[in-house]
Amino acid sequence: MTLTEHGYKPRLIDGIITKYMGLFGALSIEGPKWCGKTWTSLNHAKSVVYMLDPENDYANREAARLNPASILTGEKPLLVDEWQEVPGVWDAVRFASDRTTDKGLFLLTGSVTPKKSSYSHSGAGRIGKIRMRTMSLFESGDSSGKISLAGLFEGDKINSDISNLTQDKLINFMIRGGWPGNLASPKDDAGILPEQYVAALAETDISNADNSKRNPNIVMHLLAAIARTNVTTAKLSTITADVQSRFGDVTRQTVADYLSALSRLYVVEEIPQWFPELRDKQRLRKAPKRMLADPSLAVCALKARSNELARDPRTLGMVFENLCLRDLLVYSDIAGAKLSHYHDLNDLEVDVVVELGSKWAAMEIKLGAHRVDEGAKSLKRLQAMLVSKGARYPSFLAVITGGGPLYTRDDGVFVIPIDCMKP
């Protein structure tokens, strides 16, 4: 019997964990704090060691520091929660897994990636890795799941329908975020948990990531600078200039160091550029898109309130894209697909490209129905250009919206509200 907590809400990643536990001796589940890693791992574990359990003056952590293998004696599968507190645990788990053909022996959860110099082996072939994110709308019960991402690749057709999503609901989803512990919060209090998250991040977590003291005020301003350029290919120099407008003596290297720490805490994520395999090589911009791990972090960093978001379509659209990309990353992972974006030197830009095996599809994210034509035009332009250069036709093209009708346009482009999607 596993250690599943009462009230646990199943996650899409549960099936991937089961699959990987049959393939690897150990499995590392990585993602931001509070996204649900521990409860999900307990759903698959028969014993657990909490590295941050304060009992007996953090006895588990101290025992692991003296001898990492000493804490790996529990019933298998054994969960080691926040293993990065003693990076030597990684090597001990890798060694224990290497000495047997048994699979699914250990689960490791971590909210920060330790520097590679703190452990000796990558774990390749022994320790599988899974990225966990905050809850998608489908996981939180806020998406009907009428449209399957994997199904679209298989040629599923769309039956016309209409979304139940309103702007008020959408703004609430942005403020609340996908934090499992925040789903039941009253609407008026939904922003408190994300605000506490950001405060802890700035004051404690970013410094504890590698025991390097960092200025909380700079962290807060940097998060706001990232939020202002959220889901764009903004250069480091642009973000540095924003920070320097408030803290003039902050160097580019300092901003890069803070950004690296936020990435290692899984608070900032990058969407890579797509490079299609063509006979005629494209002249492409190479910068990734940078985004925050959850839309609620962008809302908090900008100190935005629901009424302010409703009056500011530009910011609302940016946070909406953050929400959609979070969901589409979750769905792509579950479907076994890879998500990227496209931007060439002719300024043809498409928000999302999804690859599944040898197939590809493209999507634009447009909050309002009045911008669907614009998104569809970009998608058709991308298709025509790539096909003319030798690429295969996309499996589908779609505009993801913030509500309204679900339908297929006369040009074949799907229009899909985000609250209709699932893997």
Coordinates of C-alpha atoms in Angstrom, one line a residue:
M1 CA 0.0 0.0 0.0
T2 CA 1.3 3.4 -0.9
L3 CA 1.4 6.5 1.3
T4 CA -1.2 8.4 -0.6
E5 CA -2.4 11.4 1.4
H6 CA -6.1 11.8 2.1
G7 CA -7.7 14.2 -0.4
Y8 CA -5.0 13.7 -3.0
K9 CA -6.1 14.9 -6.4
P10 CA -4.7 12.7 -9.1
R11 CA -2.2 14.3 -11.5
L12 CA -1.6 13.7 -15.2
I13 CA 2.0 12.9 -14.3
D14 CA 0.9 9.9 -12.2
G15 CA 0.8 7.7 -15.3
I16 CA 4.3 8.8 -16.5
I17 CA 5.7 8.1 -13.0
T18 CA 4.3 4.6 -13.1
K19 CA 5.8 4.0 -16.5
Y20 CA 9.2 5.4 -15.6
M21 CA 9.3 3.4 -12.4
G22 CA 9.1 0.3 -14.5
L23 CA 12.1 1.4 -16.6
F24 CA 14.6 2.9 -14.1
G25 CA 16.0 2.0 -10.7
A26 CA 15.2 5.4 -9.4
L27 CA 13.2 8.4 -10.5
S28 CA 13.8 12.1 -9.9
I29 CA 10.7 14.4 -9.9
E30 CA 11.7 18.0 -10.3
G31 CA 9.7 21.2 -10.2
P32 CA 8.9 24.4 -8.2
K33 CA 8.0 24.3 -4.6
W34 CA 4.3 23.8 -3.8
C35 CA 3.5 22.3 -7.2
G36 CA 2.6 18.9 -5.6
K37 CA 5.8 16.8 -6.0
T38 CA 5.7 15.3 -2.5
W39 CA 2.0 14.3 -2.5
T40 CA 2.3 12.9 -6.0
S41 CA 5.4 10.9 -5.0
L42 CA 3.8 9.6 -1.9
N43 CA 1.1 8.2 -4.1
H44 CA 3.7 5.9 -5.5
A45 CA 5.9 5.3 -2.4
K46 CA 5.8 2.8 0.4
S47 CA 8.2 4.6 2.7
V48 CA 9.6 8.1 3.0
V49 CA 12.5 10.1 4.3
Y50 CA 11.9 13.8 4.7
M51 CA 15.3 15.6 4.6
L52 CA 13.8 18.8 6.1
D53 CA 12.0 17.0 9.0
P54 CA 13.1 19.1 12.0
E55 CA 12.7 16.2 14.4
N56 CA 15.8 15.5 16.6
D57 CA 17.6 18.5 15.1
Y58 CA 17.1 17.4 11.5
A59 CA 18.3 13.9 12.2
N60 CA 17.6 12.6 8.7
R61 CA 19.6 15.3 7.0
E62 CA 22.5 14.9 9.4
A63 CA 22.5 11.1 9.0
A64 CA 22.6 11.6 5.3
R65 CA 25.6 14.0 5.5
L66 CA 27.5 11.4 7.5
N67 CA 26.5 8.4 5.3
P68 CA 24.0 9.0 2.5
A69 CA 23.4 5.3 2.0
S70 CA 22.2 5.0 5.7
I71 CA 18.9 6.6 4.9
L72 CA 18.0 4.3 2.0
T73 CA 16.9 1.3 4.0
G74 CA 13.1 1.8 4.1
E75 CA 10.5 -0.3 2.2
K76 CA 10.7 0.2 -1.6
P77 CA 9.7 2.3 -3.4
L78 CA 11.4 4.7 -1.0
L79 CA 10.8 8.5 -1.4
V80 CA 13.6 10.9 -0.4
D81 CA 12.0 14.3 -0.2
E82 CA 14.1 17.4 -1.0
W83 CA 17.2 15.2 -1.7
Q84 CA 19.3 18.2 -2.8
E85 CA 19.7 19.1 0.9
V86 CA 22.5 16.5 0.8
P87 CA 23.6 16.1 -2.8
G88 CA 25.6 13.0 -1.9
V89 CA 22.2 11.2 -1.7
W90 CA 22.1 11.3 -5.5
D91 CA 25.3 9.3 -5.9
A92 CA 24.1 6.8 -3.1
V93 CA 20.8 6.2 -5.0
R94 CA 22.6 5.8 -8.3
F95 CA 25.0 3.3 -6.7
A96 CA 22.3 1.3 -5.0
S97 CA 20.3 1.2 -8.3
D98 CA 23.4 0.1 -10.2
R99 CA 23.8 -3.0 -8.0
T100 CA 20.5 -4.6 -8.9
T101 CA 18.2 -5.1 -11.9
D102 CA 15.2 -4.2 -9.8
K103 CA 13.2 -1.2 -11.0
G104 CA 11.3 1.6 -9.2
L105 CA 13.3 1.4 -6.0
F106 CA 13.6 5.1 -5.2
L107 CA 11.8 8.4 -5.8
L108 CA 13.6 11.7 -5.4
T109 CA 11.9 15.0 -5.2
G110 CA 13.7 18.3 -5.5
S111 CA 12.8 22.0 -5.7
V112 CA 16.2 23.2 -6.7
T113 CA 18.8 21.8 -9.1
P114 CA 22.1 21.5 -7.2
K115 CA 25.3 22.6 -9.0
K116 CA 26.7 19.7 -10.9
S117 CA 29.9 19.9 -9.0
S118 CA 28.1 18.8 -5.8
Y119 CA 27.6 15.2 -7.0
S120 CA 29.8 13.0 -9.2
H121 CA 27.5 11.1 -11.6
S122 CA 24.7 12.3 -13.9
G123 CA 22.6 9.2 -13.1
A124 CA 22.1 8.5 -16.8
G125 CA 20.5 5.1 -17.3
R126 CA 19.9 4.6 -13.6
I127 CA 17.9 7.7 -12.5
G128 CA 15.1 8.9 -14.8
K129 CA 14.0 12.5 -14.6
I130 CA 10.5 14.0 -14.9
R131 CA 9.6 17.7 -14.8
M132 CA 6.5 18.6 -12.8
R133 CA 4.7 21.8 -13.2
T134 CA 1.7 23.5 -11.4
M135 CA -1.7 22.1 -12.2
S136 CA -3.1 22.6 -15.7
L137 CA -6.8 23.6 -16.0
F138 CA -7.6 20.0 -16.9
E139 CA -6.1 18.8 -13.7
S140 CA -7.8 21.4 -11.5
G141 CA -11.2 20.4 -13.1
D142 CA -11.5 23.7 -14.9
S143 CA -11.2 22.3 -18.5
S144 CA -13.8 20.1 -20.1
G145 CA -11.1 18.2 -21.9
K146 CA -13.2 18.0 -25.1
I147 CA -10.1 18.4 -27.3
S148 CA -7.1 16.1 -26.9
L149 CA -3.7 17.3 -28.1
A150 CA -2.7 13.8 -28.9
G151 CA -6.0 13.2 -30.6
L152 CA -5.5 16.2 -32.9
F153 CA -2.2 14.6 -34.1
E154 CA -4.2 11.5 -34.9
G155 CA -6.7 13.4 -37.1
D156 CA -9.5 14.0 -34.6
K157 CA -12.1 16.4 -35.9
I158 CA -13.7 19.2 -33.9
N159 CA -17.4 19.3 -33.1
S160 CA -18.5 22.9 -32.7
D161 CA -19.3 23.9 -29.2
I162 CA -18.8 26.9 -26.9
S163 CA -16.6 27.4 -23.9
N164 CA -17.9 28.2 -20.4
L165 CA -14.9 30.5 -19.7
T166 CA -15.6 34.1 -18.9
Q167 CA -13.1 36.9 -18.4
D168 CA -13.8 36.9 -14.7
K169 CA -13.2 33.2 -14.4
L170 CA -10.0 33.5 -16.5
I171 CA -8.6 36.3 -14.3
N172 CA -9.4 34.2 -11.2
F173 CA -7.4 31.2 -12.7
M174 CA -4.5 33.6 -13.3
I175 CA -4.5 35.0 -9.8
R176 CA -5.1 31.6 -8.2
G177 CA -2.6 29.8 -10.3
G178 CA -2.2 26.1 -10.5
W179 CA -1.0 25.5 -6.9
P180 CA -2.8 22.4 -5.5
G181 CA -3.0 24.0 -2.1
N182 CA -4.8 27.0 -3.5
L183 CA -7.6 25.4 -5.5
A184 CA -10.2 25.7 -2.6
S185 CA -9.2 29.2 -1.6
P186 CA -12.1 31.8 -1.7
K187 CA -11.9 33.9 -4.7
D188 CA -11.1 37.1 -2.8
D189 CA -8.2 35.3 -1.0
A190 CA -6.8 33.4 -4.0
G191 CA -3.8 35.8 -4.4
I192 CA -2.5 35.3 -0.9
L193 CA -0.7 32.0 -1.4
P194 CA 1.2 33.2 -4.6
E195 CA 2.1 36.4 -2.8
Q196 CA 3.6 34.4 0.1
Y197 CA 5.4 32.2 -2.5
V198 CA 7.0 35.2 -4.1
A199 CA 8.0 36.7 -0.7
A200 CA 9.6 33.5 0.5
L201 CA 11.4 33.2 -2.9
A202 CA 12.9 36.6 -2.6
E203 CA 13.7 36.6 1.1
T204 CA 14.9 33.0 1.6
D205 CA 14.7 30.5 -1.2
I206 CA 16.9 32.1 -3.8
S207 CA 19.7 32.6 -1.3
N208 CA 19.3 29.1 0.1
A209 CA 19.5 27.6 -3.4
D210 CA 23.3 27.6 -3.3
N211 CA 24.0 29.4 0.0
S212 CA 24.7 32.7 -1.8
K213 CA 23.3 35.8 -0.2
R214 CA 21.1 37.7 -2.6
N215 CA 19.2 41.0 -2.2
P216 CA 15.5 40.4 -1.8
N217 CA 14.7 43.9 -3.3
I218 CA 16.6 43.1 -6.5
V219 CA 14.9 39.7 -6.7
M220 CA 11.5 41.3 -6.5
H221 CA 12.4 43.9 -9.2
L222 CA 13.9 41.2 -11.4
L223 CA 10.7 39.1 -11.1
A224 CA 8.8 42.2 -12.2
A225 CA 11.2 42.8 -15.1
I226 CA 10.7 39.2 -16.2
A227 CA 6.9 39.6 -15.8
R228 CA 7.0 42.7 -18.0
T229 CA 8.8 40.7 -20.7
N230 CA 7.0 37.5 -19.9
V231 CA 6.7 34.9 -22.8
T232 CA 8.9 37.0 -25.0
T233 CA 12.5 36.6 -26.3
A234 CA 13.7 39.6 -24.4
K235 CA 17.5 39.7 -24.2
L236 CA 19.5 39.7 -21.0
S237 CA 20.5 43.3 -21.8
T238 CA 16.9 44.4 -21.8
I239 CA 16.1 42.8 -18.4
T240 CA 19.4 44.1 -17.0
A241 CA 18.5 47.7 -18.1
D242 CA 15.1 47.3 -16.3
V243 CA 16.8 46.3 -13.1
Q244 CA 19.5 49.0 -13.4
S245 CA 16.7 51.6 -13.7
R246 CA 16.1 50.9 -10.0
F247 CA 19.4 49.6 -8.9
G248 CA 22.0 51.4 -11.0
D249 CA 25.1 49.5 -9.7
V250 CA 23.8 46.0 -10.5
T251 CA 25.9 44.4 -13.2
R252 CA 24.8 42.3 -16.2
Q253 CA 26.6 39.3 -14.5
T254 CA 24.7 39.8 -11.3
V255 CA 21.4 39.7 -13.2
A256 CA 22.5 36.6 -15.1
D257 CA 23.4 35.0 -11.7
Y258 CA 20.0 35.8 -10.3
L259 CA 18.3 34.5 -13.4
S260 CA 20.3 31.3 -13.2
A261 CA 19.2 30.8 -9.6
L262 CA 15.5 31.3 -10.5
S263 CA 15.9 28.7 -13.3
R264 CA 17.4 26.2 -10.9
L265 CA 14.5 26.8 -8.6
Y266 CA 12.2 26.1 -11.5
V267 CA 10.6 29.5 -11.2
V268 CA 11.7 30.6 -14.7
E269 CA 11.4 28.3 -17.7
E270 CA 12.6 28.8 -21.2
I271 CA 10.7 27.7 -24.4
P272 CA 13.3 26.8 -27.0
Q273 CA 13.3 28.1 -30.6
W274 CA 12.2 25.5 -33.2
F275 CA 14.6 24.7 -36.0
P276 CA 12.7 22.8 -38.7
E277 CA 14.8 20.3 -40.7
L278 CA 14.7 21.8 -44.2
R279 CA 16.8 21.6 -47.3
D280 CA 16.8 25.3 -47.4
K281 CA 18.1 26.5 -44.0
Q282 CA 16.0 29.2 -42.4
R283 CA 17.4 32.4 -41.1
L284 CA 16.1 32.2 -37.6
R285 CA 16.3 34.1 -34.4
K286 CA 17.9 31.9 -31.8
A287 CA 16.7 33.3 -28.5
P288 CA 14.3 31.2 -26.3
K289 CA 11.2 32.6 -24.8
R290 CA 11.4 33.1 -21.1
M291 CA 8.4 32.6 -18.9
L292 CA 7.4 32.3 -15.3
A293 CA 6.4 28.9 -14.0
D294 CA 2.9 29.9 -13.2
P295 CA 0.7 32.8 -14.3
S296 CA 0.1 33.8 -10.6
L297 CA 3.7 34.6 -10.2
A298 CA 3.5 37.2 -13.1
V299 CA 0.4 38.7 -11.4
C300 CA 2.2 39.0 -8.1
A301 CA 5.4 40.3 -9.6
L302 CA 3.4 43.1 -11.3
K303 CA 1.3 43.7 -8.2
A304 CA -1.8 43.5 -10.4
R305 CA -5.3 43.2 -9.1
S306 CA -8.3 41.6 -10.9
N307 CA -9.9 44.9 -11.8
E308 CA -6.6 46.2 -13.1
L309 CA -6.1 43.2 -15.3
A310 CA -9.6 43.6 -16.6
R311 CA -8.8 47.2 -17.7
D312 CA -5.3 46.3 -19.2
P313 CA -5.7 44.0 -22.2
R314 CA -2.0 44.0 -23.0
T315 CA -1.0 42.7 -19.5
L316 CA -4.0 40.4 -19.4
G317 CA -3.0 38.9 -22.8
M318 CA 0.5 38.3 -21.7
V319 CA -0.5 36.5 -18.5
F320 CA -3.0 34.5 -20.5
E321 CA -0.2 33.3 -22.8
N322 CA 1.7 32.3 -19.6
L323 CA -1.2 30.3 -18.5
C324 CA -1.7 28.6 -21.9
L325 CA 2.0 27.8 -22.2
R326 CA 2.0 26.2 -18.8
D327 CA -1.0 24.0 -19.8
L328 CA 0.4 23.1 -23.2
L329 CA 3.8 22.2 -21.7
V330 CA 2.0 19.8 -19.3
Y331 CA -0.1 18.3 -22.1
S332 CA 2.9 18.0 -24.4
D333 CA 4.9 16.1 -21.8
I334 CA 2.0 13.7 -21.2
A335 CA 1.5 13.1 -24.9
G336 CA 5.3 12.5 -25.4
A337 CA 5.6 15.7 -27.5
K338 CA 8.1 18.5 -27.6
L339 CA 7.0 22.1 -27.4
S340 CA 8.9 25.1 -28.8
H341 CA 8.3 28.4 -30.6
Y342 CA 9.1 29.9 -34.0
H343 CA 10.6 33.3 -34.9
D344 CA 12.6 34.0 -38.0
L345 CA 14.5 37.1 -39.2
N346 CA 11.5 38.1 -41.4
D347 CA 9.6 38.6 -38.1
L348 CA 7.3 35.7 -38.8
E349 CA 6.5 34.5 -35.3
V350 CA 4.3 31.6 -34.1
D351 CA 3.7 31.1 -30.4
V352 CA 3.8 27.3 -30.2
V353 CA 5.2 24.5 -32.3
V354 CA 4.5 21.0 -31.1
E355 CA 6.5 18.0 -32.4
L356 CA 5.2 14.4 -31.9
G357 CA 7.6 12.0 -33.5
S358 CA 8.0 13.1 -37.1
K359 CA 4.7 15.1 -37.0
W360 CA 4.4 18.8 -36.2
A361 CA 1.7 21.3 -35.5
A362 CA 1.5 25.0 -34.8
M363 CA -0.6 27.1 -32.5
E364 CA -1.1 30.8 -31.9
I365 CA -2.4 32.1 -28.5
K366 CA -4.9 34.9 -28.8
L367 CA -7.0 36.0 -25.8
G368 CA -9.9 37.6 -27.7
A369 CA -11.9 36.5 -30.6
H370 CA -11.1 39.7 -32.5
R371 CA -7.5 38.5 -32.9
V372 CA -8.3 35.0 -34.2
D373 CA -7.9 36.1 -37.9
E374 CA -4.5 37.6 -37.0
G375 CA -3.4 34.3 -35.5
A376 CA -4.7 32.2 -38.3
K377 CA -2.9 34.3 -40.9
S378 CA 0.4 33.7 -39.1
L379 CA -0.2 30.0 -39.0
K380 CA -1.1 29.7 -42.7
R381 CA 1.9 31.9 -43.6
L382 CA 4.2 29.6 -41.6
Q383 CA 2.7 26.5 -43.3
A384 CA 3.0 27.9 -46.8
M385 CA 6.6 29.0 -46.3
L386 CA 7.8 25.7 -44.7
V387 CA 6.0 23.5 -47.2
S388 CA 7.4 25.4 -50.1
K389 CA 10.9 24.7 -48.7
G390 CA 10.4 21.0 -48.3
A391 CA 8.7 20.5 -45.0
R392 CA 5.7 18.1 -44.5
Y393 CA 2.3 19.6 -43.9
P394 CA 1.4 20.2 -40.2
S395 CA -0.9 17.7 -38.5
F396 CA -3.1 20.7 -37.5
L397 CA -3.1 24.5 -37.0
A398 CA -5.0 26.0 -34.1
V399 CA -5.6 29.3 -32.4
I400 CA -6.0 29.0 -28.6
T401 CA -8.4 31.5 -27.2
G402 CA -9.6 32.7 -23.8
G403 CA -13.2 31.5 -24.3
G404 CA -16.0 31.7 -26.8
P405 CA -16.7 29.2 -29.6
L406 CA -14.9 26.0 -30.4
Y407 CA -15.0 25.4 -34.1
T408 CA -13.1 24.9 -37.4
R409 CA -12.6 27.9 -39.6
D410 CA -13.1 27.7 -43.4
D411 CA -9.4 27.7 -43.9
G412 CA -9.0 24.6 -41.8
V413 CA -7.6 26.3 -38.7
F414 CA -9.1 25.1 -35.4
V415 CA -10.2 27.7 -32.8
I416 CA -9.9 26.1 -29.4
P417 CA -10.7 27.8 -26.0
I418 CA -8.0 26.8 -23.5
D419 CA -10.6 25.4 -21.1
C420 CA -11.4 22.7 -23.7
M421 CA -7.9 21.2 -23.9
K422 CA -6.4 18.0 -22.4
P423 CA -3.4 15.8 -23.3

